[in-house]
Coordinates of C-alpha atoms and ligand atoms in Angstrom, one line a residue:
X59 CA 0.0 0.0 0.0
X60 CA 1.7 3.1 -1.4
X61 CA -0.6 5.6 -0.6
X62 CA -2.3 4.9 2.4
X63 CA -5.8 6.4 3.2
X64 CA -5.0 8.8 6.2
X65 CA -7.9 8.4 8.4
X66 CA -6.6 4.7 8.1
X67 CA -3.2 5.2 9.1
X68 CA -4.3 7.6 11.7
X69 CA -7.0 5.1 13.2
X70 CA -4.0 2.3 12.9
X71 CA -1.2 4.1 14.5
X72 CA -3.9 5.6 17.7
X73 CA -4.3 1.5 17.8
X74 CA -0.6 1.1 18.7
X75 CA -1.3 3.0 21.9
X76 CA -1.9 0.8 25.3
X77 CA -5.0 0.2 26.0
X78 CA -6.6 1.6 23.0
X79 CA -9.2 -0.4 20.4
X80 CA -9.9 -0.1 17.2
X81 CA -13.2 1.3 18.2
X82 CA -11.3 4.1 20.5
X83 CA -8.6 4.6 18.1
X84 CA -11.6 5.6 15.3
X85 CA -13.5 8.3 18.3
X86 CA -10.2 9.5 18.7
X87 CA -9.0 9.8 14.9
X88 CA -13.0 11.4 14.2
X89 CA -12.5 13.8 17.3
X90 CA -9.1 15.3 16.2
X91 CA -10.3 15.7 12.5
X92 CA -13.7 17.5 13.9
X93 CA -12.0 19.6 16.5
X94 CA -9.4 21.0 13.3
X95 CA -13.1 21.5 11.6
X96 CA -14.2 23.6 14.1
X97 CA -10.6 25.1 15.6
X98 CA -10.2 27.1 11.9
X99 CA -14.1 28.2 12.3
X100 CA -14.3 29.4 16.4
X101 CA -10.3 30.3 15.8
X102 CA -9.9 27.6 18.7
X103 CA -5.7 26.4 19.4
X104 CA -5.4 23.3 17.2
X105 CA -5.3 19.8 18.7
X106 CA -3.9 18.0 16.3
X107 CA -1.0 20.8 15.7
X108 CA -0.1 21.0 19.1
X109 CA -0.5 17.3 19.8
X110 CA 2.3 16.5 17.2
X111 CA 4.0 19.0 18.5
X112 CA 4.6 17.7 22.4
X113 CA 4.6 13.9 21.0
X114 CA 7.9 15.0 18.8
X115 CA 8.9 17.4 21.7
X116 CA 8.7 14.6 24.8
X117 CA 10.5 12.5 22.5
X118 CA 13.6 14.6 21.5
X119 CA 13.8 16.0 24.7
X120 CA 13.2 13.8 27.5
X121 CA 16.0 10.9 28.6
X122 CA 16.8 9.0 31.4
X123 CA 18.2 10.9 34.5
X124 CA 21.9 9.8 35.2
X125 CA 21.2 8.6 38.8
X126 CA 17.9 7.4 38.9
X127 CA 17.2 6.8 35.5
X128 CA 13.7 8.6 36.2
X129 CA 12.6 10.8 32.8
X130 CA 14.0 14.3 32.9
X131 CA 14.8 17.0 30.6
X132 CA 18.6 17.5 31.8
X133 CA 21.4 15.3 33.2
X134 CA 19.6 14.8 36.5
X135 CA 15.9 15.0 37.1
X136 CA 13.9 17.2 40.0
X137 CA 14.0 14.6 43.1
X138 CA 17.8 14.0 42.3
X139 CA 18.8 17.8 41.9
X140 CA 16.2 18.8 45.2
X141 CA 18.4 19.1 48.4
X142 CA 15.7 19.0 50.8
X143 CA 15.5 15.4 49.5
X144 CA 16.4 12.6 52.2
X145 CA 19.5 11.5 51.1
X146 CA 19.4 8.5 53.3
X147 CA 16.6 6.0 51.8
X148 CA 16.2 4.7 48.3
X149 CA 13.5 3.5 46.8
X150 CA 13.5 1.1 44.1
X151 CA 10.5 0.8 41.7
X152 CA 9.8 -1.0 38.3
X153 CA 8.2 1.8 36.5
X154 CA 8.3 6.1 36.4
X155 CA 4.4 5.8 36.8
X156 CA 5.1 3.7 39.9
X157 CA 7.6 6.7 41.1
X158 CA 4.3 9.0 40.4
X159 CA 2.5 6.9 42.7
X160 CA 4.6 6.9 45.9
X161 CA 5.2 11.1 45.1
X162 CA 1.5 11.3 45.2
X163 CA 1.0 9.5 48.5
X164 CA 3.6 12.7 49.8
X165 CA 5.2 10.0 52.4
X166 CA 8.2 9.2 51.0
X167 CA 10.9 11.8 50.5
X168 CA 13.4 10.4 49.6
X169 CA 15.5 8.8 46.2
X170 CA 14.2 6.8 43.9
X171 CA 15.8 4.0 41.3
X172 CA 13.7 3.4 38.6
X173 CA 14.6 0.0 36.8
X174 CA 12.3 0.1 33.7
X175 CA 11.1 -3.1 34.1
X176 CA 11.1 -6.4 36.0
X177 CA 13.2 -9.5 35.9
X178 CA 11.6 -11.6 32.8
X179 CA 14.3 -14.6 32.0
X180 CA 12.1 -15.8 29.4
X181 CA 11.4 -12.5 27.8
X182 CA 15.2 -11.8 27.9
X183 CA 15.1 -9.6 30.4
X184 CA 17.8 -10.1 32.8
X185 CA 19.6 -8.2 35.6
X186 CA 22.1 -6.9 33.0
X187 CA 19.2 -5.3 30.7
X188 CA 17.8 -4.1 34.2
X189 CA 21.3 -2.4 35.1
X190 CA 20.6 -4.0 38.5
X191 CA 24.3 -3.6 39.8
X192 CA 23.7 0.7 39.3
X193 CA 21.8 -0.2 42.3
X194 CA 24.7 -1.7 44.0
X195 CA 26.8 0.9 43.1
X196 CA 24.7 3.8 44.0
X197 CA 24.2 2.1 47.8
X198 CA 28.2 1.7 47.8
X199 CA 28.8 5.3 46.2
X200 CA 26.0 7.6 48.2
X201 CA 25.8 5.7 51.5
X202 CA 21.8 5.1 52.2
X203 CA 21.0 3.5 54.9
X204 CA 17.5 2.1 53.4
X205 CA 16.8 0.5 50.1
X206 CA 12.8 -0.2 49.9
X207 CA 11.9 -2.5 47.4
X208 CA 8.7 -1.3 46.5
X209 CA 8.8 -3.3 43.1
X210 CA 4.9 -4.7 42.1
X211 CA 3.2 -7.8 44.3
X212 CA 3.7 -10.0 41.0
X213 CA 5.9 -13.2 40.3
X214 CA 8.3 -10.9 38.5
X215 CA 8.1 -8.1 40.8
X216 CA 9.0 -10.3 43.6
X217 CA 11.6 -12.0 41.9
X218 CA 13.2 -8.7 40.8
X219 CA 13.2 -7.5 45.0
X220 CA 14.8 -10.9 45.9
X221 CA 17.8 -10.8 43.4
X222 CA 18.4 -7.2 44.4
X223 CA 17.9 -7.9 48.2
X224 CA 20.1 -10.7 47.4
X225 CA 22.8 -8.1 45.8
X226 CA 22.6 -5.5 48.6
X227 CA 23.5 -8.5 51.2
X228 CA 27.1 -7.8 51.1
X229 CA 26.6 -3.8 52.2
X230 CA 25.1 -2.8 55.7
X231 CA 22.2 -1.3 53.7
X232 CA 19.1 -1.9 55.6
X233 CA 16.7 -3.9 53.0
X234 CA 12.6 -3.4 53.3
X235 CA 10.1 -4.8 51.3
X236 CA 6.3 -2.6 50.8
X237 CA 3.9 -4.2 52.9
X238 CA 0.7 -5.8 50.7
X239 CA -2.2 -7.1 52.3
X240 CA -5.8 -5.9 53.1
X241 CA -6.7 -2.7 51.4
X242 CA -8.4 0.2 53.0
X243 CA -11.9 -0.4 53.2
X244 CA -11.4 -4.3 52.2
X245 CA -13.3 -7.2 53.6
X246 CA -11.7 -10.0 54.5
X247 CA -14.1 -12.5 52.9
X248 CA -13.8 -10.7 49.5
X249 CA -10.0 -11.2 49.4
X250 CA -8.2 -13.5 47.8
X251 CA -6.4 -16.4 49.0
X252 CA -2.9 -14.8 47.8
X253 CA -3.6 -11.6 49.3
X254 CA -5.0 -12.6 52.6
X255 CA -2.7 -15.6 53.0
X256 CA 0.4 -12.7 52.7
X257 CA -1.3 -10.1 55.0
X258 CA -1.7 -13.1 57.8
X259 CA 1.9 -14.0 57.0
X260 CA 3.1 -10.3 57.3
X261 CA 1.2 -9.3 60.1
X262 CA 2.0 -6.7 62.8
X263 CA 2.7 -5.9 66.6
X264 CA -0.8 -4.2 67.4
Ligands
LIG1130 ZN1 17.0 11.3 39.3

């Protein structure tokens, strides 16, 4: 196909986002052309301009920062360059929207590692492709006294804390895992066996 028909291509390449249809990708491809309708008519900024525009802007100009490999627009991103940051804990987490989570919750306040990813042998992902020895490094280099391993409550998330727990034995580091269990609000007879088996193993001085 030479020439493809752009609504097409535009529907298809909508389709390559996560978590969007077919169905979606076609609302969204008919929204964009009707909102350049009616942004030339009510003089209105156009979407589809200025959408390009930051999709080949967050692209060129965003990369990994050099510590914590969180996404940044210089060297070293804004938890990394703030000095008010606690320089003694570390927390390591699989993705930058997991790092948005944890800042949200405004009880952490310390540094971050962000590792892109979780151990997945048979996808080829290994603790080389992870950089899991930066970690290492990093502990050795900048002297925390915490590493949390606040990687997801999944096979791979738990296999990714227990090599790096395993890694950081050697150091005096002190090595904590995030809690799971019962949610706020959850009843125990809705839970499931995996999550209410782990909260009973895990559970507290009250
Ligand atoms: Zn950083």
């Amino acid at each position: 196909m030479a020439n493809p028909d752009p609504i097409e291509k535009l529907i298809l390449e909508l389709g390559r986002l996560p978590g969007i249809g077919e169905r979606t990708a076609a609302r969204l491809a008919f929204f964009v052309l009707k909102q350049a309708r009616d942004s030339a008519r009510f003089d209105l900024p156009p979407l589809a301009q200025d959408l390009a525009g930051a999709l080949v802007e967050v692209v060129e100009q965003v990369r990994l920062c050099e510590d914590c490999q969180n996404l940044c627009t210089g060297p070293k991103c804004s938890i990394c360059t703030d000095a008010r940051r606690d320089t003694r804990a570390l927390c390591v987490v699989e993705g930058v929207a997991d790092l948005r989570a944890i800042e949200s919750c405004g009880v952490f306040r310390g540094h971050y590692h962000v590792l892109h990813g979780s151990l997945a042998p048979l996808d080829g992902v290994g603790p080389e492709e992870l950089k899991l020895s930066d970690i290492l490094e990093r502990v050795r280099s900048q002297h925390y006294e915490e590493v949390i391993l606040a990687t997801n409550a999944t096979v791979e998330g738990d296999a990714t804390a227990l090599y790096i727990g395993r890694l950081l034995r050697g150091t005096s580091v002190r090595i904590t895992r995030l809690a799971s269990g019962v949610p706020l609000g959850g009843e125990l007879e809705y839970l499931d066996h995996a999550t209410l088996g782990r909260a009973l193993s895990a559970r507290q001085s009250f």
